[in-house]
PDB file of C-alpha atoms in Angstrom:
ATOM      1  CA  MET A   1     118.724 155.232 103.571  1.00 81.00           C
ATOM      2  CA  ARG A   2     116.982 157.586 101.157  1.00 78.00           C
ATOM      3  CA  ASN A   3     119.801 160.126 101.571  1.00 81.00           C
ATOM      4  CA  ALA A   4     122.443 157.456 100.901  1.00 83.00           C
ATOM      5  CA  LEU A   5     121.123 156.595  97.433  1.00 89.00           C
ATOM      6  CA  LEU A   6     122.679 158.648  94.648  1.00 89.00           C
ATOM      7  CA  LYS A   7     120.768 161.559  93.114  1.00 89.00           C
ATOM      8  CA  ALA A   8     120.900 162.339  89.386  1.00 90.00           C
ATOM      9  CA  ALA A   9     123.102 165.437  89.744  1.00 89.00           C
ATOM     10  CA  GLU A  10     125.604 163.435  91.833  1.00 90.00           C
ATOM     11  CA  VAL A  11     126.100 160.882  89.047  1.00 91.00           C
ATOM     12  CA  GLY A  12     126.500 163.372  86.200  1.00 90.00           C
ATOM     13  CA  PRO A  13     125.085 166.543  84.604  1.00 91.00           C
ATOM     14  CA  THR A  14     123.021 164.677  81.983  1.00 91.00           C
ATOM     15  CA  TRP A  15     121.420 162.188  84.405  1.00 92.00           C
ATOM     16  CA  LYS A  16     117.777 162.486  85.518  1.00 93.00           C
ATOM     17  CA  ALA A  17     115.040 160.546  87.272  1.00 88.00           C
ATOM     18  CA  PRO A  18     112.918 158.791  84.613  1.00 78.00           C
ATOM     19  CA  ALA A  19     109.205 159.502  84.260  1.00 74.00           C
ATOM     20  CA  GLU A  20     108.432 155.761  84.598  1.00 65.00           C
ATOM     21  CA  SER A  21     109.970 153.281  87.000  1.00 59.00           C
ATOM     22  CA  ALA A  22     109.652 149.586  87.845  1.00 54.00           C
ATOM     23  CA  ALA A  23     106.710 148.222  89.789  1.00 58.00           C
ATOM     24  CA  PRO A  24     107.237 148.781  93.530  1.00 63.00           C
ATOM     25  CA  ASN A  25     106.959 145.069  94.451  1.00 70.00           C
ATOM     26  CA  GLN A  26     109.786 143.885  92.217  1.00 83.00           C
ATOM     27  CA  LEU A  27     113.460 144.492  91.642  1.00 92.00           C
ATOM     28  CA  VAL A  28     115.373 144.395  88.357  1.00 92.00           C
ATOM     29  CA  SER A  29     116.017 141.234  86.345  1.00 94.00           C
ATOM     30  CA  ILE A  30     119.156 139.559  87.651  1.00 96.00           C
ATOM     31  CA  CYS A  31     119.589 137.092  84.775  1.00 95.00           C
ATOM     32  CA  GLY A  32     118.525 139.319  81.880  1.00 91.00           C
ATOM     33  CA  ALA A  33     117.288 137.924  78.543  1.00 85.00           C
ATOM     34  CA  ASP A  34     113.552 137.287  78.955  1.00 85.00           C
ATOM     35  CA  THR A  35     113.628 136.588  82.698  1.00 90.00           C
ATOM     36  CA  ALA A  36     111.195 138.492  84.870  1.00 90.00           C
ATOM     37  CA  PRO A  37     112.387 141.001  87.446  1.00 91.00           C
ATOM     38  CA  ALA A  38     113.195 139.447  90.806  1.00 92.00           C
ATOM     39  CA  GLY A  39     110.499 139.712  93.445  1.00 91.00           C
ATOM     40  CA  ILE A  40     111.365 141.469  96.687  1.00 94.00           C
ATOM     41  CA  PRO A  41     112.077 138.749  99.258  1.00 95.00           C
ATOM     42  CA  GLY A  42     110.196 139.092 102.539  1.00 94.00           C
ATOM     43  CA  SER A  43     108.517 142.307 103.665  1.00 94.00           C
ATOM     44  CA  PRO A  44     111.140 145.042 103.977  1.00 96.00           C
ATOM     45  CA  GLN A  45     110.672 148.768 103.913  1.00 94.00           C
ATOM     46  CA  LEU A  46     111.689 149.762 100.389  1.00 93.00           C
ATOM     47  CA  VAL A  47     113.537 152.861  99.231  1.00 91.00           C
ATOM     48  CA  SER A  48     114.352 153.149  95.522  1.00 90.00           C
ATOM     49  CA  ALA A  49     115.954 155.665  93.191  1.00 89.00           C
ATOM     50  CA  PRO A  50     115.982 155.020  89.424  1.00 90.00           C
ATOM     51  CA  LEU A  51     118.172 157.287  87.274  1.00 92.00           C
ATOM     52  CA  SER A  52     118.988 157.454  83.563  1.00 92.00           C
ATOM     53  CA  ASP A  53     121.161 159.267  81.051  1.00 93.00           C
ATOM     54  CA  GLU A  54     119.848 159.145  77.484  1.00 89.00           C
ATOM     55  CA  GLY A  55     122.036 160.296  74.629  1.00 83.00           C
ATOM     56  CA  THR A  56     122.344 159.923  70.865  1.00 80.00           C
ATOM     57  CA  GLU A  57     124.909 157.103  71.129  1.00 81.00           C
ATOM     58  CA  GLY A  58     123.124 155.120  73.817  1.00 85.00           C
ATOM     59  CA  VAL A  59     121.594 155.046  77.274  1.00 90.00           C
ATOM     60  CA  GLN A  60     122.888 154.533  80.810  1.00 92.00           C
ATOM     61  CA  SER A  61     120.715 153.669  83.780  1.00 92.00           C
ATOM     62  CA  LEU A  62     121.227 153.201  87.494  1.00 93.00           C
ATOM     63  CA  THR A  63     118.473 151.634  89.569  1.00 92.00           C
ATOM     64  CA  GLN A  64     119.109 151.602  93.320  1.00 93.00           C
ATOM     65  CA  TYR A  65     117.138 149.803  96.022  1.00 94.00           C
ATOM     66  CA  ALA A  66     117.588 149.741  99.783  1.00 94.00           C
ATOM     67  CA  LEU A  67     115.619 146.937 101.438  1.00 96.00           C
ATOM     68  CA  VAL A  68     115.367 147.540 105.191  1.00 96.00           C
ATOM     69  CA  TYR A  69     114.365 144.433 107.159  1.00 97.00           C
ATOM     70  CA  GLU A  70     113.289 143.899 110.769  1.00 97.00           C
ATOM     71  CA  ASP A  71     116.564 142.150 111.604  1.00 97.00           C
ATOM     72  CA  ALA A  72     119.858 140.854 110.215  1.00 97.00           C
ATOM     73  CA  VAL A  73     118.543 137.286 109.819  1.00 97.00           C
ATOM     74  CA  SER A  74     115.770 138.491 107.492  1.00 97.00           C
ATOM     75  CA  ALA A  75     118.274 140.502 105.453  1.00 97.00           C
ATOM     76  CA  ALA A  76     120.653 137.519 105.183  1.00 97.00           C
ATOM     77  CA  THR A  77     117.752 135.299 104.083  1.00 97.00           C
ATOM     78  CA  ALA A  78     116.762 137.866 101.437  1.00 97.00           C
ATOM     79  CA  LEU A  79     120.335 138.044 100.131  1.00 98.00           C
ATOM     80  CA  ALA A  80     120.492 134.234  99.969  1.00 98.00           C
ATOM     81  CA  THR A  81     117.219 134.206  98.007  1.00 97.00           C
ATOM     82  CA  LEU A  82     118.592 136.713  95.494  1.00 97.00           C
ATOM     83  CA  ARG A  83     121.870 134.771  95.231  1.00 98.00           C
ATOM     84  CA  ALA A  84     119.910 131.588  94.420  1.00 97.00           C
ATOM     85  CA  VAL A  85     118.287 133.462  91.532  1.00 96.00           C
ATOM     86  CA  ALA A  86     121.705 134.644  90.323  1.00 97.00           C
ATOM     87  CA  ASP A  87     123.239 131.167  90.603  1.00 96.00           C
ATOM     88  CA  ALA A  88     120.476 129.820  88.347  1.00 95.00           C
ATOM     89  CA  CYS A  89     121.234 132.303  85.541  1.00 95.00           C
ATOM     90  CA  PRO A  90     122.302 130.550  82.338  1.00 95.00           C
ATOM     91  CA  ALA A  91     125.855 131.396  81.237  1.00 96.00           C
ATOM     92  CA  SER A  92     124.693 132.239  77.706  1.00 96.00           C
ATOM     93  CA  VAL A  93     121.297 132.858  76.081  1.00 95.00           C
ATOM     94  CA  SER A  94     120.460 133.600  72.440  1.00 94.00           C
ATOM     95  CA  ARG A  95     117.124 135.143  71.491  1.00 93.00           C
ATOM     96  CA  PRO A  96     115.519 135.799  68.084  1.00 92.00           C
ATOM     97  CA  ALA A  97     114.350 139.261  67.102  1.00 90.00           C
ATOM     98  CA  LYS A  98     111.140 140.543  68.718  1.00 89.00           C
ATOM     99  CA  THR A  99     108.453 142.534  66.966  1.00 87.00           C
ATOM    100  CA  GLY A 100     105.421 144.371  68.257  1.00 84.00           C
ATOM    101  CA  ASP A 101     105.339 146.765  71.208  1.00 80.00           C
ATOM    102  CA  ARG A 102     108.850 145.918  72.417  1.00 80.00           C
ATOM    103  CA  GLU A 103     110.886 145.519  69.240  1.00 83.00           C
ATOM    104  CA  GLU A 104     114.416 144.222  69.714  1.00 87.00           C
ATOM    105  CA  PRO A 105     116.953 142.713  67.292  1.00 89.00           C
ATOM    106  CA  ALA A 106     118.252 139.180  67.814  1.00 92.00           C
ATOM    107  CA  TYR A 107     121.005 138.921  70.429  1.00 93.00           C
ATOM    108  CA  THR A 108     123.238 136.692  72.521  1.00 93.00           C
ATOM    109  CA  GLU A 109     123.661 137.536  76.207  1.00 94.00           C
ATOM    110  CA  THR A 110     126.278 136.085  78.537  1.00 94.00           C
ATOM    111  CA  ALA A 111     126.155 136.270  82.345  1.00 95.00           C
ATOM    112  CA  ARG A 112     128.593 135.649  85.182  1.00 96.00           C
ATOM    113  CA  THR A 113     128.056 135.845  88.943  1.00 97.00           C
ATOM    114  CA  ALA A 114     130.876 136.450  91.422  1.00 97.00           C
ATOM    115  CA  PRO A 115     131.144 137.152  95.162  1.00 97.00           C
ATOM    116  CA  LEU A 116     131.404 140.834  96.105  1.00 96.00           C
ATOM    117  CA  GLU A 117     132.663 142.441  99.290  1.00 94.00           C
ATOM    118  CA  GLU A 118     132.814 146.191  99.819  1.00 89.00           C
ATOM    119  CA  GLY A 119     133.272 148.198 103.019  1.00 87.00           C
ATOM    120  CA  GLY A 120     131.890 145.523 105.360  1.00 91.00           C
ATOM    121  CA  TRP A 121     129.018 144.671 102.984  1.00 95.00           C
ATOM    122  CA  ILE A 122     128.952 141.133 101.584  1.00 96.00           C
ATOM    123  CA  GLY A 123     127.046 139.787  98.604  1.00 97.00           C
ATOM    124  CA  PHE A 124     127.444 139.166  94.888  1.00 97.00           C
ATOM    125  CA  VAL A 125     127.418 140.795  91.471  1.00 97.00           C
ATOM    126  CA  THR A 126     126.006 139.394  88.246  1.00 97.00           C
ATOM    127  CA  THR A 127     127.489 140.986  85.123  1.00 96.00           C
ATOM    128  CA  ARG A 128     125.935 140.543  81.709  1.00 95.00           C
ATOM    129  CA  ASN A 129     127.014 141.398  78.172  1.00 93.00           C
ATOM    130  CA  LYS A 130     124.490 141.503  75.336  1.00 92.00           C
ATOM    131  CA  GLN A 131     125.631 141.454  71.700  1.00 91.00           C
ATOM    132  CA  TYR A 132     123.046 142.233  69.023  1.00 90.00           C
ATOM    133  CA  ASP A 133     123.138 140.711  65.537  1.00 89.00           C
ATOM    134  CA  LYS A 134     125.524 142.345  63.082  1.00 87.00           C
ATOM    135  CA  ALA A 135     122.687 143.924  61.063  1.00 87.00           C
ATOM    136  CA  HIS A 136     121.840 146.031  64.170  1.00 86.00           C
ATOM    137  CA  PRO A 137     125.197 146.883  65.764  1.00 86.00           C
ATOM    138  CA  ALA A 138     124.661 147.566  69.463  1.00 87.00           C
ATOM    139  CA  THR A 139     125.859 146.208  72.769  1.00 89.00           C
ATOM    140  CA  ALA A 140     124.715 146.327  76.378  1.00 91.00           C
ATOM    141  CA  ASP A 141     126.549 145.728  79.635  1.00 93.00           C
ATOM    142  CA  VAL A 142     124.642 145.287  82.891  1.00 95.00           C
ATOM    143  CA  ALA A 143     125.794 144.749  86.478  1.00 96.00           C
ATOM    144  CA  VAL A 144     123.383 143.794  89.265  1.00 96.00           C
ATOM    145  CA  ALA A 145     125.035 143.990  92.691  1.00 96.00           C
ATOM    146  CA  ALA A 146     123.305 142.778  95.866  1.00 97.00           C
ATOM    147  CA  LEU A 147     125.028 143.402  99.197  1.00 96.00           C
ATOM    148  CA  ALA A 148     123.910 143.005 102.804  1.00 96.00           C
ATOM    149  CA  ARG A 149     125.054 144.336 106.145  1.00 95.00           C
ATOM    150  CA  GLY A 150     123.029 144.256 109.343  1.00 95.00           C
ATOM    151  CA  ASN A 151     119.342 144.502 108.489  1.00 96.00           C
ATOM    152  CA  VAL A 152     119.815 146.173 105.071  1.00 95.00           C
ATOM    153  CA  VAL A 153     120.179 144.738 101.569  1.00 96.00           C
ATOM    154  CA  LEU A 154     121.306 147.088  98.796  1.00 95.00           C
ATOM    155  CA  VAL A 155     120.530 146.133  95.200  1.00 96.00           C
ATOM    156  CA  ASP A 156     122.026 148.288  92.439  1.00 95.00           C
ATOM    157  CA  GLN A 157     121.718 147.768  88.710  1.00 94.00           C
ATOM    158  CA  TYR A 158     123.952 149.761  86.375  1.00 95.00           C
ATOM    159  CA  ALA A 159     123.387 149.329  82.637  1.00 94.00           C
ATOM    160  CA  ILE A 160     124.957 150.930  79.589  1.00 93.00           C
ATOM    161  CA  TYR A 161     123.616 150.465  76.060  1.00 90.00           C
ATOM    162  CA  ARG A 162     125.742 151.546  73.097  1.00 86.00           C
ATOM    163  CA  LEU A 163     124.295 152.033  69.625  1.00 84.00           C
ATOM    164  CA  GLY A 164     126.439 151.484  66.541  1.00 79.00           C
ATOM    165  CA  LYS A 165     129.053 149.364  68.333  1.00 75.00           C
ATOM    166  CA  SER A 166     129.051 145.592  68.232  1.00 70.00           C
ATOM    167  CA  GLU A 167     132.353 144.580  69.816  1.00 71.00           C
ATOM    168  CA  VAL A 168     132.475 143.042  73.309  1.00 64.00           C
ATOM    169  CA  SER A 169     134.801 145.830  74.487  1.00 67.00           C
ATOM    170  CA  ALA A 170     132.423 148.659  73.465  1.00 67.00           C
ATOM    171  CA  ASN A 171     132.182 149.822  77.099  1.00 79.00           C
ATOM    172  CA  PRO A 172     135.787 149.711  78.379  1.00 80.00           C
ATOM    173  CA  GLN A 173     135.040 151.611  81.628  1.00 86.00           C
ATOM    174  CA  PHE A 174     132.015 149.470  82.532  1.00 90.00           C
ATOM    175  CA  ALA A 175     133.603 147.416  85.351  1.00 90.00           C
ATOM    176  CA  ALA A 176     135.176 150.494  86.950  1.00 91.00           C
ATOM    177  CA  ASP A 177     131.955 152.524  86.577  1.00 91.00           C
ATOM    178  CA  TRP A 178     129.570 150.069  88.256  1.00 92.00           C
ATOM    179  CA  ALA A 179     132.091 149.389  91.040  1.00 92.00           C
ATOM    180  CA  LYS A 180     132.465 153.141  91.666  1.00 92.00           C
ATOM    181  CA  LEU A 181     128.689 153.704  91.796  1.00 90.00           C
ATOM    182  CA  VAL A 182     128.144 150.824  94.234  1.00 90.00           C
ATOM    183  CA  GLY A 183     131.144 151.854  96.323  1.00 90.00           C
ATOM    184  CA  THR A 184     129.934 155.458  96.548  1.00 89.00           C
ATOM    185  CA  THR A 185     126.518 154.369  97.842  1.00 87.00           C
ATOM    186  CA  ILE A 186     128.113 152.056 100.417  1.00 87.00           C
ATOM    187  CA  LYS A 187     130.385 154.820 101.688  1.00 85.00           C
ATOM    188  CA  ARG A 188     127.397 157.131 102.027  1.00 83.00           C
ATOM    189  CA  VAL A 189     125.389 154.563 103.988  1.00 79.00           C
ATOM    190  CA  GLY A 190     128.242 154.430 106.486  1.00 69.00           C
ATOM    191  CA  GLY A 191     127.010 153.224 109.846  1.00 44.00           C
ATOM    192  CA  GLN A 192     123.289 153.219 108.939  1.00 42.00           C
TER     193      GLN A 192
END
């Protein structure tokens, strides 16, 4: 599984592994806004690979997890647990500006969850769009895909943050980009 997850150089020349990564016992936030990262369901073997691309106009990140369970039933249960989290995501959330250690302008974030099927893997994807207040033009698009096959659950989060742009269509390639990244990983996993 470790070899199936994308490496920085395979995504693009400006991508790298970040110095810090998420805590090993949790995944990414599925719902966004102020929701905590999802816990890892059950007790799988975990392989992860966080990557990022930081530029002057924004940041992209790809966080990949492979959760390897004892059997297919455990993997299906884990996927169902993650889907329950996704189904509980509010369709729209507005938050005031934050100050202190994690400053952030006020924003409105919308989320939508849909079924996803790719190369024999079945699961879901939650896509989110965050629009910051007009005084701080920026936008963020995030996709969290969770797919299972056999005893493995793959969870990928692709996010792109654009500075200086406040329109909903600031990231026109977003849907194609996250689908390509997830699809590439699935093809590499192959029969594993």
